[in-house]
Tab-separated table of C-alpha atoms in Angstrom:
chain	number	residue	atom	x	y	z
A	124	MET	CA	-201.530	-1.671	-100.347
A	125	ASP	CA	-205.080	-2.808	-99.410
A	126	ASP	CA	-205.323	-6.517	-100.357
A	127	GLY	CA	-208.721	-7.069	-99.012
A	128	PRO	CA	-210.332	-6.693	-95.380
A	129	LEU	CA	-207.646	-8.756	-93.686
A	130	ALA	CA	-204.896	-6.279	-94.891
A	131	ASP	CA	-206.226	-3.493	-92.851
A	132	VAL	CA	-203.548	-3.323	-90.315
A	133	SER	CA	-204.264	-1.556	-87.023
A	134	ALA	CA	-203.776	2.149	-87.095
A	135	CYS	CA	-202.003	1.744	-83.798
A	136	SER	CA	-199.153	-0.282	-85.450
A	137	GLY	CA	-196.585	2.544	-84.358
A	138	GLU	CA	-197.184	1.351	-80.720
A	139	ARG	CA	-195.743	-1.959	-81.256
A	140	ARG	CA	-192.397	-0.741	-81.975
A	141	ARG	CA	-192.128	1.137	-78.817
A	142	SER	CA	-194.263	-0.756	-76.396
A	143	SER	CA	-192.019	-3.757	-76.856
A	144	ARG	CA	-189.351	-1.736	-75.128
A	145	ILE	CA	-191.232	-1.911	-71.818
A	146	GLN	CA	-190.148	-5.066	-70.293
A	147	ALA	CA	-192.369	-6.716	-67.771
A	148	SER	CA	-191.982	-10.292	-68.500
A	149	SER	CA	-194.470	-9.845	-71.238
A	150	SER	CA	-194.530	-11.072	-74.924
A	151	ILE	CA	-194.704	-8.986	-77.767
A	152	GLY	CA	-198.488	-9.011	-77.871
A	153	SER	CA	-201.331	-10.762	-76.030
A	154	ASN	CA	-203.241	-12.331	-78.785
A	155	GLY	CA	-202.226	-15.678	-77.733
A	156	PRO	CA	-202.563	-17.381	-74.203
A	157	GLU	CA	-201.979	-14.955	-71.504
A	158	PRO	CA	-198.445	-14.977	-70.044
A	159	SER	CA	-198.169	-15.378	-66.256
A	160	ILE	CA	-197.230	-12.503	-64.066
A	161	GLN	CA	-194.205	-12.815	-61.728
A	162	THR	CA	-195.544	-13.394	-58.266
A	163	THR	CA	-193.195	-10.908	-56.637
A	164	PRO	CA	-192.730	-8.059	-59.092
A	165	PRO	CA	-190.314	-5.311	-58.148
A	166	THR	CA	-192.105	-2.633	-56.120
A	167	GLU	CA	-191.350	1.172	-56.026
A	168	SER	CA	-188.674	0.374	-53.515
A	169	SER	CA	-186.860	-2.226	-55.821
A	170	GLU	CA	-183.290	-1.224	-56.681
A	171	THR	CA	-183.428	-2.752	-60.245
A	172	ALA	CA	-185.856	-1.173	-62.771
A	173	PRO	CA	-187.473	-3.866	-64.982
A	174	VAL	CA	-187.340	-1.699	-68.198
A	175	THR	CA	-184.535	-2.634	-70.738
A	176	LYS	CA	-183.992	-1.429	-74.148
A	177	SER	CA	-183.039	-4.932	-75.176
A	178	ALA	CA	-186.889	-5.655	-75.014
A	179	ARG	CA	-187.414	-3.980	-78.238
A	180	SER	CA	-185.680	-6.657	-80.324
A	181	SER	CA	-187.224	-9.679	-78.592
A	182	PRO	CA	-190.705	-11.044	-79.032
A	183	ARG	CA	-190.743	-11.983	-75.364
A	184	ALA	CA	-188.965	-9.570	-73.205
A	185	GLY	CA	-186.478	-11.440	-70.901
A	186	SER	CA	-186.543	-14.733	-72.955
A	187	HIS	CA	-182.951	-16.204	-73.234
A	188	ALA	CA	-183.973	-19.207	-75.079
A	189	MET	CA	-184.857	-17.067	-78.101
A	190	ASP	CA	-181.559	-15.379	-77.992
A	191	HIS	CA	-179.539	-18.650	-78.199
A	192	GLY	CA	-181.683	-20.362	-80.932
A	193	PRO	CA	-184.581	-22.840	-80.517
A	194	THR	CA	-183.940	-26.244	-79.133
A	195	THR	CA	-184.900	-29.509	-81.011
A	196	ALA	CA	-188.127	-29.610	-79.396
A	197	GLN	CA	-188.738	-25.844	-80.019
A	198	ARG	CA	-188.077	-26.456	-83.942
A	199	THR	CA	-190.391	-29.424	-83.877
A	200	GLY	CA	-193.128	-27.249	-82.298
A	201	LEU	CA	-192.469	-24.395	-84.636
A	202	ARG	CA	-192.586	-26.641	-87.763
A	203	ARG	CA	-195.858	-28.081	-86.614
A	204	ARG	CA	-197.308	-24.638	-86.107
A	205	ASN	CA	-196.104	-23.806	-89.539
A	206	GLU	CA	-197.693	-26.747	-90.955
A	207	ALA	CA	-200.960	-25.829	-89.351
A	208	SER	CA	-200.799	-22.239	-90.408
A	209	ASP	CA	-200.653	-23.587	-93.985
A	210	PHE	CA	-204.230	-24.960	-93.614
A	211	ILE	CA	-206.665	-22.815	-95.379
A	212	ALA	CA	-210.347	-22.946	-94.714
A	213	PRO	CA	-212.597	-24.034	-97.459
A	214	ASP	CA	-214.186	-20.627	-97.504
A	215	PRO	CA	-212.024	-18.185	-95.383
A	216	ILE	CA	-214.318	-15.213	-96.367
A	217	SER	CA	-217.231	-16.928	-94.855
A	218	GLU	CA	-215.329	-17.766	-91.880
A	219	ALA	CA	-214.243	-14.217	-91.301
A	220	MET	CA	-217.839	-12.933	-91.635
A	221	ARG	CA	-219.279	-15.542	-89.305
A	222	PRO	CA	-221.056	-13.672	-86.351
A	223	LEU	CA	-218.812	-13.254	-83.269
A	224	THR	CA	-220.115	-14.641	-80.091
A	225	ASP	CA	-219.745	-13.042	-76.541
A	226	GLU	CA	-217.754	-16.115	-75.589
A	227	GLU	CA	-215.324	-15.900	-78.555
A	228	ARG	CA	-214.775	-12.208	-77.595
A	229	ARG	CA	-214.047	-12.831	-73.921
A	230	ASN	CA	-211.777	-15.783	-74.812
A	231	TRP	CA	-209.645	-13.699	-77.044
A	232	ALA	CA	-206.705	-12.444	-75.387
A	233	GLY	CA	-205.823	-9.524	-77.662
A	234	TRP	CA	-206.955	-5.934	-77.694
A	235	VAL	CA	-208.536	-4.043	-80.391
A	236	GLU	CA	-208.183	-0.379	-81.678
A	237	LEU	CA	-210.461	2.165	-79.995
A	238	GLU	CA	-211.891	5.123	-82.013
A	239	SER	CA	-211.452	8.679	-80.507
A	240	ASP	CA	-215.171	9.024	-79.675
A	241	PRO	CA	-216.500	10.528	-76.447
A	242	ALA	CA	-219.580	8.333	-76.480
A	243	LEU	CA	-217.643	5.217	-76.591
A	244	PHE	CA	-215.169	6.330	-73.883
A	245	ASN	CA	-218.079	7.170	-71.611
A	246	PHE	CA	-219.729	3.962	-71.948
A	247	ILE	CA	-216.484	2.102	-71.161
A	248	LEU	CA	-215.894	4.112	-68.052
A	249	ARG	CA	-219.522	3.477	-67.010
A	250	GLU	CA	-218.939	-0.244	-67.573
A	251	TYR	CA	-215.713	-0.090	-65.441
A	252	GLY	CA	-217.844	1.500	-62.578
A	253	VAL	CA	-216.357	4.962	-62.724
A	254	LYS	CA	-219.092	7.356	-61.451
A	255	ASP	CA	-219.784	11.008	-62.117
A	256	VAL	CA	-217.289	11.734	-64.862
A	257	LYS	CA	-217.716	12.524	-68.645
A	258	VAL	CA	-215.662	12.619	-71.595
A	259	GLN	CA	-216.113	15.486	-74.023
A	260	GLU	CA	-214.375	16.712	-77.175
A	261	VAL	CA	-212.606	19.780	-77.041
A	262	LEU	CA	-213.483	21.740	-80.166
A	263	GLY	CA	-210.829	24.471	-80.027
A	264	PHE	CA	-208.305	26.257	-77.747
A	265	ASP	CA	-210.256	29.582	-77.700
A	266	ASP	CA	-211.305	30.767	-74.309
A	267	SER	CA	-214.986	30.674	-75.331
A	268	LEU	CA	-214.742	27.038	-76.594
A	269	LEU	CA	-212.768	25.916	-73.260
A	270	ALA	CA	-215.443	27.678	-71.320
A	271	MET	CA	-218.077	25.339	-72.591
A	272	LEU	CA	-216.328	22.161	-71.025
A	273	PRO	CA	-217.955	21.038	-67.938
A	274	LYS	CA	-216.061	22.077	-64.681
A	275	PRO	CA	-213.922	20.911	-63.249
A	276	VAL	CA	-211.739	19.310	-66.093
A	277	TYR	CA	-209.863	16.459	-64.531
A	278	GLY	CA	-207.600	15.547	-67.455
A	279	LEU	CA	-207.016	15.696	-71.288
A	280	ILE	CA	-206.544	12.777	-73.633
A	281	PHE	CA	-204.741	13.670	-76.839
A	282	LEU	CA	-204.617	11.445	-79.913
A	283	PHE	CA	-201.819	12.189	-82.309
A	284	LYS	CA	-199.463	10.322	-84.928
A	285	TYR	CA	-196.887	9.068	-82.744
A	286	ARG	CA	-193.205	9.121	-83.735
A	287	ASP	CA	-190.741	6.751	-81.993
A	288	GLU	CA	-187.765	9.132	-81.952
A	289	GLU	CA	-189.680	12.196	-80.804
A	290	GLU	CA	-188.251	14.642	-78.467
A	291	GLU	CA	-190.211	16.503	-75.990
A	292	GLU	CA	-189.420	20.333	-75.466
A	293	GLY	CA	-190.187	21.579	-72.161
A	294	THR	CA	-190.753	18.105	-70.593
A	295	GLU	CA	-188.697	16.798	-67.729
A	296	GLU	CA	-189.116	13.127	-67.475
A	297	ALA	CA	-188.959	11.800	-64.003
A	298	PRO	CA	-185.963	9.695	-63.219
A	299	GLU	CA	-188.491	7.358	-61.537
A	300	CYS	CA	-192.374	7.411	-61.061
A	301	PRO	CA	-193.198	9.486	-57.916
A	302	LYS	CA	-195.082	7.583	-55.207
A	303	HIS	CA	-198.178	9.890	-55.435
A	304	VAL	CA	-198.399	9.420	-59.343
A	305	TRP	CA	-200.229	6.433	-60.589
A	306	PHE	CA	-198.679	5.683	-63.889
A	307	ALA	CA	-198.898	2.430	-66.018
A	308	ASN	CA	-196.763	1.784	-69.068
A	309	GLN	CA	-198.395	0.432	-72.258
A	310	THR	CA	-197.166	-3.244	-72.546
A	311	ILE	CA	-199.989	-4.478	-74.824
A	312	THR	CA	-200.648	-3.430	-78.530
A	313	ASN	CA	-203.837	-1.341	-78.973
A	314	ALA	CA	-204.361	-0.617	-75.285
A	315	CYS	CA	-203.339	3.127	-75.442
A	316	ALA	CA	-206.807	4.475	-74.985
A	317	THR	CA	-207.499	2.406	-71.895
A	318	VAL	CA	-204.168	3.153	-70.514
A	319	ALA	CA	-204.571	6.780	-71.020
A	320	LEU	CA	-208.051	6.827	-69.376
A	321	LEU	CA	-206.893	4.867	-66.453
A	322	ASN	CA	-203.783	7.065	-66.063
A	323	ILE	CA	-206.179	9.991	-65.470
A	324	VAL	CA	-208.901	8.607	-63.336
A	325	MET	CA	-206.443	6.739	-61.148
A	326	ASN	CA	-204.857	10.183	-60.073
A	327	ILE	CA	-207.995	11.999	-59.065
A	328	PRO	CA	-209.029	11.592	-55.406
A	329	GLU	CA	-212.511	12.757	-55.791
A	330	ILE	CA	-213.432	10.390	-58.671
A	331	ASN	CA	-215.508	7.282	-57.502
A	332	LEU	CA	-213.605	4.486	-59.298
A	333	GLY	CA	-216.109	1.774	-58.215
A	334	ASP	CA	-215.406	-1.539	-56.608
A	335	ALA	CA	-213.314	-3.147	-59.648
A	336	LEU	CA	-210.981	-0.305	-60.388
A	337	SER	CA	-210.649	0.551	-56.673
A	338	THR	CA	-209.340	-2.843	-56.087
A	339	PHE	CA	-206.913	-2.695	-59.019
A	340	LYS	CA	-205.401	0.486	-57.874
A	341	ALA	CA	-204.894	-0.843	-54.390
A	342	GLU	CA	-203.341	-3.956	-55.838
A	343	THR	CA	-200.841	-2.149	-58.074
A	344	ARG	CA	-200.096	0.833	-55.601
A	345	ARG	CA	-196.595	-0.386	-54.997
A	346	LEU	CA	-195.739	-1.609	-58.475
A	347	LYS	CA	-193.477	0.060	-60.837
A	348	PRO	CA	-195.116	1.380	-64.116
A	349	PRO	CA	-194.062	-1.529	-66.465
A	350	TYR	CA	-195.571	-4.048	-63.959
A	351	ARG	CA	-198.843	-1.831	-63.594
A	352	GLY	CA	-198.940	-2.075	-67.489
A	353	LYS	CA	-198.391	-5.802	-67.270
A	354	LYS	CA	-201.106	-6.450	-64.770
A	355	LEU	CA	-203.491	-4.233	-66.688
A	356	GLY	CA	-202.908	-6.115	-69.848
A	357	CYS	CA	-203.536	-9.276	-68.168
A	358	ASP	CA	-206.762	-8.055	-66.450
A	359	ALA	CA	-209.668	-9.900	-68.056
A	360	PHE	CA	-212.277	-7.469	-66.603
A	361	ILE	CA	-210.438	-4.521	-68.039
A	362	ARG	CA	-209.592	-6.249	-71.453
A	363	ASN	CA	-213.269	-7.508	-71.949
A	364	ILE	CA	-214.802	-4.093	-71.521
A	365	HIS	CA	-212.095	-2.386	-73.867
A	366	ASN	CA	-213.075	-5.069	-76.354
A	367	SER	CA	-216.781	-4.554	-75.979
A	368	PHE	CA	-217.258	-3.245	-79.582
A	369	ALA	CA	-214.769	-5.816	-81.206
A	370	ARG	CA	-215.931	-7.421	-84.524
A	371	ARG	CA	-214.514	-10.601	-85.710
A	372	MET	CA	-212.684	-8.402	-88.546
A	373	ASP	CA	-211.110	-6.188	-85.996
A	374	MET	CA	-209.697	-9.319	-84.043
A	375	LEU	CA	-208.437	-10.839	-87.236
A	376	ASN	CA	-206.751	-7.609	-88.371
A	377	ALA	CA	-205.118	-7.436	-84.844
A	378	ASP	CA	-203.875	-10.961	-84.973
A	379	LEU	CA	-202.726	-10.266	-88.696
A	380	ALA	CA	-200.768	-7.181	-87.425
A	381	LEU	CA	-199.128	-9.086	-84.805
A	382	SER	CA	-198.106	-11.883	-87.069
A	383	ASN	CA	-196.597	-9.402	-89.516
A	384	GLU	CA	-194.642	-7.752	-86.554
A	385	MET	CA	-193.547	-11.343	-85.533
A	386	GLY	CA	-192.572	-12.099	-89.167
A	387	LYS	CA	-190.375	-8.959	-89.264
A	388	TRP	CA	-188.760	-9.854	-86.102
A	389	ASN	CA	-188.040	-13.468	-87.207
A	390	LYS	CA	-186.684	-12.101	-90.709
A	391	ALA	CA	-184.476	-9.580	-88.824
A	392	LYS	CA	-183.181	-12.134	-86.541
A	393	ASN	CA	-182.404	-14.821	-89.024
A	394	SER	CA	-180.507	-12.391	-91.230
A	395	LYS	CA	-176.715	-13.117	-90.999
A	396	ARG	CA	-175.689	-9.697	-91.959
A	397	LYS	CA	-176.883	-6.443	-90.675
A	398	ASN	CA	-177.196	-3.702	-93.324
A	399	THR	CA	-177.387	-0.474	-91.300
A	400	LYS	CA	-178.184	1.673	-94.341
A	401	ASN	CA	-181.210	-0.563	-95.323
A	402	SER	CA	-182.416	-0.730	-91.627
A	403	LYS	CA	-182.432	3.096	-91.497
A	404	LYS	CA	-184.282	3.427	-94.607
A	405	ASN	CA	-186.880	0.951	-93.649
A	406	LYS	CA	-187.173	2.728	-90.347
A	407	GLU	CA	-187.894	5.915	-91.969
A	408	GLU	CA	-190.481	4.376	-94.339
A	409	GLU	CA	-192.410	2.800	-91.440
A	410	ASP	CA	-195.807	4.365	-90.975
A	411	PRO	CA	-196.250	5.679	-87.478
A	412	GLY	CA	-199.389	4.750	-85.727
A	413	TYR	CA	-201.804	7.065	-83.768
A	414	HIS	CA	-201.405	7.075	-80.079
A	415	PHE	CA	-203.413	8.245	-76.970
A	416	ILE	CA	-201.512	10.127	-74.177
A	417	ALA	CA	-203.034	11.682	-71.113
A	418	TYR	CA	-202.459	15.134	-69.360
A	419	VAL	CA	-203.602	15.509	-65.579
A	420	PRO	CA	-202.726	17.832	-62.795
A	421	ILE	CA	-201.361	16.192	-59.567
A	422	ASN	CA	-200.593	18.104	-56.536
A	423	GLY	CA	-199.899	21.465	-58.287
A	424	VAL	CA	-197.859	19.907	-61.210
A	425	VAL	CA	-198.984	19.023	-64.745
A	426	TRP	CA	-197.879	15.593	-65.716
A	427	ARG	CA	-197.718	14.176	-69.282
A	428	LEU	CA	-198.681	10.435	-68.972
A	429	ASP	CA	-197.518	8.615	-72.036
A	430	GLY	CA	-197.770	4.836	-71.733
A	431	LEU	CA	-194.900	4.350	-74.349
A	432	ARG	CA	-192.460	6.405	-72.177
A	433	ARG	CA	-190.540	4.853	-69.364
A	434	GLN	CA	-191.607	7.572	-66.612
A	435	PRO	CA	-194.199	10.377	-66.539
A	436	GLY	CA	-193.230	13.824	-68.007
A	437	ASN	CA	-193.109	16.785	-65.622
A	438	LEU	CA	-194.510	19.948	-67.603
A	439	GLY	CA	-194.134	22.132	-64.577
A	440	GLU	CA	-196.051	23.772	-61.877
A	441	TYR	CA	-199.395	25.693	-62.429
A	442	ARG	CA	-201.308	28.385	-60.241
A	443	GLU	CA	-204.994	28.429	-61.402
A	444	ASP	CA	-205.239	27.242	-64.979
A	445	TRP	CA	-203.468	23.801	-65.417
A	446	MET	CA	-204.909	23.388	-68.661
A	447	ALA	CA	-202.797	26.278	-70.068
A	448	VAL	CA	-199.658	24.473	-69.283
A	449	ALA	CA	-200.898	21.333	-70.879
A	450	LEU	CA	-202.254	22.971	-74.134
A	451	ALA	CA	-198.697	24.533	-74.517
A	452	ASN	CA	-197.167	21.158	-74.916
A	453	ILE	CA	-200.067	19.842	-76.941
A	454	ASN	CA	-199.505	22.675	-79.333
A	455	GLN	CA	-196.100	21.282	-80.007
A	456	HIS	CA	-197.472	18.240	-81.408
A	457	ILE	CA	-200.352	20.027	-83.328
A	458	TYR	CA	-197.751	22.069	-85.102
A	459	GLN	CA	-195.621	19.136	-86.301
A	460	SER	CA	-198.867	17.458	-87.137
A	461	GLN	CA	-200.067	20.237	-89.260
A	462	GLN	CA	-196.808	20.399	-91.293
A	463	ASP	CA	-197.243	16.601	-92.097
A	464	GLY	CA	-201.009	16.957	-92.904
A	465	VAL	CA	-201.917	14.844	-90.062
A	466	GLN	CA	-205.247	15.056	-87.983
A	467	PHE	CA	-205.473	14.867	-84.297
A	468	SER	CA	-208.110	14.874	-81.593
A	469	LEU	CA	-208.375	16.215	-78.017
A	470	LEU	CA	-210.793	14.808	-75.430
A	471	SER	CA	-211.383	16.240	-71.931
A	472	LEU	CA	-212.344	14.232	-68.985
A	473	CYS	CA	-214.690	16.135	-66.742
A	474	LYS	CA	-216.945	16.161	-63.825
A	475	SER	CA	-220.232	14.922	-65.208
A	476	PRO	CA	-222.819	17.687	-65.663
A	477	LEU	CA	-225.387	15.047	-64.285
A	478	ARG	CA	-223.707	15.132	-60.929
A	479	THR	CA	-223.095	18.697	-60.885
A	480	ASP	CA	-226.901	19.431	-61.545
A	481	LEU	CA	-227.817	17.011	-58.973
A	482	GLU	CA	-225.642	18.820	-56.239
A	483	LYS	CA	-227.036	22.204	-57.401
A	484	LEU	CA	-230.460	20.745	-57.266
A	485	VAL	CA	-230.182	19.517	-53.490
A	486	GLU	CA	-228.681	22.840	-52.504
A	487	ASN	CA	-231.586	24.570	-54.166
A	488	MET	CA	-233.905	22.499	-52.290
A	489	HIS	CA	-232.364	23.572	-48.971
A	490	SER	CA	-232.546	27.220	-50.205
A	491	ILE	CA	-236.165	26.914	-50.987
A	492	ALA	CA	-236.890	25.265	-47.572
A	493	SER	CA	-235.085	27.951	-45.614
A	494	VAL	CA	-236.807	30.680	-47.481
A	495	LYS	CA	-240.367	29.110	-46.976
A	496	GLU	CA	-239.609	28.666	-43.314
A	497	LEU	CA	-238.451	32.253	-42.729
A	498	LEU	CA	-241.459	33.580	-44.648
A	499	THR	CA	-243.909	31.505	-42.673
A	500	SER	CA	-242.581	32.921	-39.452
A	501	ILE	CA	-242.864	36.577	-40.775
A	502	GLN	CA	-246.000	36.358	-42.790
A	503	PRO	CA	-248.005	33.069	-42.446
A	504	ASP	CA	-250.181	33.940	-45.582
A	505	TRP	CA	-247.418	34.819	-48.020
A	506	GLN	CA	-248.415	32.053	-50.349
A	507	GLN	CA	-251.202	34.298	-51.429
A	508	PHE	CA	-248.777	36.727	-52.893
A	509	THR	CA	-247.182	34.110	-55.260
A	510	GLU	CA	-248.641	32.265	-58.404
A	511	LEU	CA	-246.053	29.635	-58.568
A	512	ASP	CA	-247.205	25.895	-58.289
A	513	GLU	CA	-245.218	23.945	-55.621
A	514	SER	CA	-246.219	20.654	-57.116
A	515	ILE	CA	-243.549	20.845	-59.798
A	516	LEU	CA	-240.928	21.142	-57.008
A	517	VAL	CA	-238.724	18.002	-56.213
A	518	LYS	CA	-239.550	16.320	-52.968
A	519	VAL	CA	-237.259	14.020	-50.865
A	520	PRO	CA	-236.805	11.320	-51.902
A	521	ASP	CA	-237.056	11.393	-55.460
A	522	SER	CA	-235.811	8.499	-57.526
A	523	SER	CA	-236.196	10.287	-60.884
A	524	PHE	CA	-233.552	12.699	-59.899
A	525	GLY	CA	-231.463	10.209	-57.818
A	526	ILE	CA	-232.078	12.210	-54.538
A	527	SER	CA	-231.911	10.047	-51.499
A	528	GLN	CA	-232.689	11.164	-47.962
A	529	GLU	CA	-229.208	10.434	-46.990
A	530	LEU	CA	-227.825	12.713	-49.997
A	531	PHE	CA	-230.200	15.557	-48.780
A	532	ASP	CA	-229.196	15.220	-45.311
A	533	ASN	CA	-225.551	15.394	-45.848
A	534	SER	CA	-225.985	18.672	-47.826
A	535	GLY	CA	-226.782	22.093	-46.643
A	536	LEU	CA	-227.092	25.834	-47.401
A	537	SER	CA	-224.434	27.447	-49.463
A	538	GLU	CA	-222.673	30.510	-48.000
A	539	ALA	CA	-224.198	32.312	-50.852
A	540	THR	CA	-227.688	31.568	-49.981
A	541	ARG	CA	-226.927	32.397	-46.333
A	542	GLN	CA	-225.678	35.944	-47.382
A	543	ARG	CA	-228.843	36.560	-49.490
A	544	LEU	CA	-231.089	35.549	-46.331
A	545	ARG	CA	-229.205	37.966	-44.255
A	546	GLU	CA	-229.636	40.780	-46.668
A	547	ALA	CA	-233.251	40.029	-47.126
A	548	GLY	CA	-233.866	40.219	-43.335
A	549	THR	CA	-237.633	40.314	-42.238
A	550	ASP	CA	-238.591	42.048	-45.525
A	551	ALA	CA	-241.399	39.683	-46.663
A	552	SER	CA	-241.493	41.184	-50.149
A	553	ALA	CA	-237.777	40.605	-50.813
A	554	LEU	CA	-238.025	37.049	-49.349
A	555	ILE	CA	-241.071	36.271	-51.720
A	556	ASP	CA	-238.861	37.492	-54.814
A	557	LEU	CA	-235.984	35.157	-53.474
A	558	TYR	CA	-238.421	32.211	-53.367
A	559	GLN	CA	-239.530	32.820	-56.870
A	560	GLU	CA	-236.106	33.151	-58.089
A	561	TYR	CA	-235.220	29.805	-56.458
A	562	VAL	CA	-238.224	28.091	-57.781
A	563	ARG	CA	-237.248	29.168	-61.262
A	564	ASP	CA	-233.628	27.924	-60.862
A	565	GLN	CA	-234.972	24.587	-59.771
A	566	ILE	CA	-237.314	24.338	-62.973
A	567	ARG	CA	-234.055	25.117	-65.036
A	568	LEU	CA	-232.062	22.694	-62.989
A	569	GLN	CA	-234.635	19.984	-63.399
A	570	THR	CA	-234.649	20.426	-67.322
A	571	SER	CA	-230.779	20.429	-67.349
A	572	TYR	CA	-230.552	17.075	-65.319
A	573	MET	CA	-233.259	15.350	-67.405
A	574	ASP	CA	-231.660	16.477	-70.698
A	575	GLU	CA	-228.086	15.105	-69.626
A	576	ALA	CA	-229.804	11.742	-68.261
A	577	ALA	CA	-231.393	11.547	-71.624
A	578	LEU	CA	-228.104	12.120	-73.470
A	579	ILE	CA	-226.571	9.240	-71.391
A	580	GLU	CA	-229.262	6.953	-72.196
A	581	GLN	CA	-228.792	7.776	-75.924
A	582	GLU	CA	-225.130	7.054	-75.586
A	583	ASN	CA	-225.950	3.730	-73.907
A	584	GLU	CA	-228.374	3.009	-76.821
A	585	GLN	CA	-225.755	3.704	-79.482
A	586	ALA	CA	-223.294	1.642	-77.670
A	587	ARG	CA	-225.801	-1.307	-77.572
A	588	ARG	CA	-226.292	-0.863	-81.393
A	589	ARG	CA	-222.448	-0.572	-81.897
A	590	LYS	CA	-222.106	-3.933	-80.265
A	591	HIS	CA	-223.926	-5.582	-82.806
A	592	ASP	CA	-221.955	-6.438	-85.904
A	593	TYR	CA	-223.911	-6.028	-89.052
A	594	THR	CA	-221.036	-6.909	-91.427
A	595	PRO	CA	-222.219	-10.596	-91.742
A	596	ILE	CA	-225.694	-9.539	-92.534
A	597	ILE	CA	-224.418	-7.106	-95.186
A	598	TYR	CA	-222.109	-9.707	-96.690
A	599	ASN	CA	-224.867	-12.584	-96.779
A	600	SER	CA	-227.184	-10.056	-98.348
A	601	ILE	CA	-224.611	-9.146	-101.024
A	602	LYS	CA	-223.666	-12.851	-101.628
A	603	LYS	CA	-227.396	-13.715	-102.346
A	604	LEU	CA	-227.744	-10.873	-104.899
A	605	ALA	CA	-224.461	-12.113	-106.488
A	606	GLU	CA	-225.931	-15.780	-106.721
A	607	ARG	CA	-229.070	-14.732	-108.291
A	608	GLY	CA	-227.100	-12.533	-110.925
A	609	VAL	CA	-228.307	-9.315	-109.582
A	610	LEU	CA	-224.917	-7.815	-109.311
A	611	LYS	CA	-223.808	-8.983	-112.594
A	612	ARG	CA	-226.961	-7.315	-114.177
A	613	ILE	CA	-226.143	-4.016	-112.247
A	614	ILE	CA	-222.519	-4.116	-113.350
A	615	ASP	CA	-223.440	-4.770	-117.111
A	616	GLU	CA	-225.925	-2.008	-116.862
A	617	ILE	CA	-223.238	0.288	-115.528
A	618	ARG	CA	-220.869	-0.585	-118.097
A	619	GLU	CA	-223.309	-0.139	-120.834
A	620	ASN	CA	-224.302	3.375	-119.799
A	621	GLU	CA	-220.622	4.302	-119.435
A	622	ALA	CA	-220.211	2.974	-122.955
A	623	MET	CA	-223.062	4.940	-124.395
A	624	ARG	CA	-221.886	8.068	-122.469
A	625	GLN	CA	-218.467	7.790	-124.050
A	626	ARG	CA	-219.876	7.252	-127.465
A	627	GLY	CA	-222.255	10.212	-127.173
A	628	GLY	CA	-219.328	12.224	-126.047
A	629	GLU	CA	-217.352	11.148	-129.014
A	630	ALA	CA	-220.344	12.052	-131.469
A	631	MET	CA	-220.707	15.604	-129.897
A	632	GLY	CA	-217.024	16.063	-130.364
A	633	TYR	CA	-217.103	14.995	-134.139
A	634	PHE	CA	-220.207	17.386	-134.886
A	635	ALA	CA	-218.301	20.133	-132.991
A	636	SER	CA	-215.094	19.836	-134.846
A	637	PRO	CA	-214.386	22.528	-137.294
A	638	CYS	CA	-214.660	21.675	-141.150
């Protein structure tokens, strides 16, 4: 099936069949010029929902001209485009291997497929302006492995092989999206990863979204899910960050996949007879694509936010552990995937350990200051009885740990520290022991903070390297070797060695044969 690099159709091809159902005045894809959005889209209070099943069979949902056949002008335009598409570049491979510029990436209106990579997702969230969150892989469902995740866990992102007609057990799809749930449909091919991310972060009040996403959330607050998805797909800021790691080959593959989908649609539309039996067979033979969905707790209820479904899915209420409810639903998909021999991936979106360590560090600084103040009032020469060096302690402000005077002033003693101070009372020995304990805690917190900061910098460096497309360099190097005959000599040498090995094996077989 692999006819070369351009034949690598996107793995999210299964999304196209489903996402075309979502009607929001959008085309079947966005790889061409961006379609305009209605100036007054229906809001949550609108009487008519903009989702129709008829959108599935049309490349542009809501386009009546295509249903009645193209006009003369349209046929002329189509003929001209077909003539233009027949043109083949003198060296199409070299053209495909040409380095991609930032301007070309920004001007491209399509979306590329994203890998299920926590480092990539973390970089994208930071570029969006989202603060104090971290995406981390879930290594297993055992309690010991789940306990390793940073707390709190805001949401889960599940990657699995999507089936168009899949039924959800134990999932109650809401008749319409509740006003307190921010949910966007996926109306653009290959956008499922970003849709899943936004469907989580938009529903967590304590997350700092940054200026851009906060504005986007406010602008889409009253929109219905299809129109939220439509506005998301047309947002250049969100799209450009999603495509940060796109290579020219990725863009060509996305365009090719969209062209193939359009060709299938045209072929089906031009058929005078509908063969139900063959259609059913072709449908079964279609390879479903991989798809990202989100699980998030909102107001005591666990929601399954799948951008390819019309409305969010209510998985039920929870008391303490919302993840147990979500994992029960995820296990249904995993069981089916294992039967088909399909791999899956599960990511968690958590509070950043960097922020947690920072908050604990500031709290620790207050604890140390309180113990010192109490010790000084009881025994002024108390420092003679400790060997700890205070120069290692963090001072306010401290830019290396992101501690400002404002942050320090807005925090205070924890109730646990207050209780321990009350228990120590005026016992100088107990207070000195408490002081030494808090100093050791701060050293540990400093180390943990610096390790997490180094990990973030490492992810950023990896992202910068991944933005560079090494394909043209590799291609040109191999091309030079071929032009100089090096590759031919290597191939001839391999063939000669293989022939000698076969002749040697035949000779050994001859001498080993019985007389």
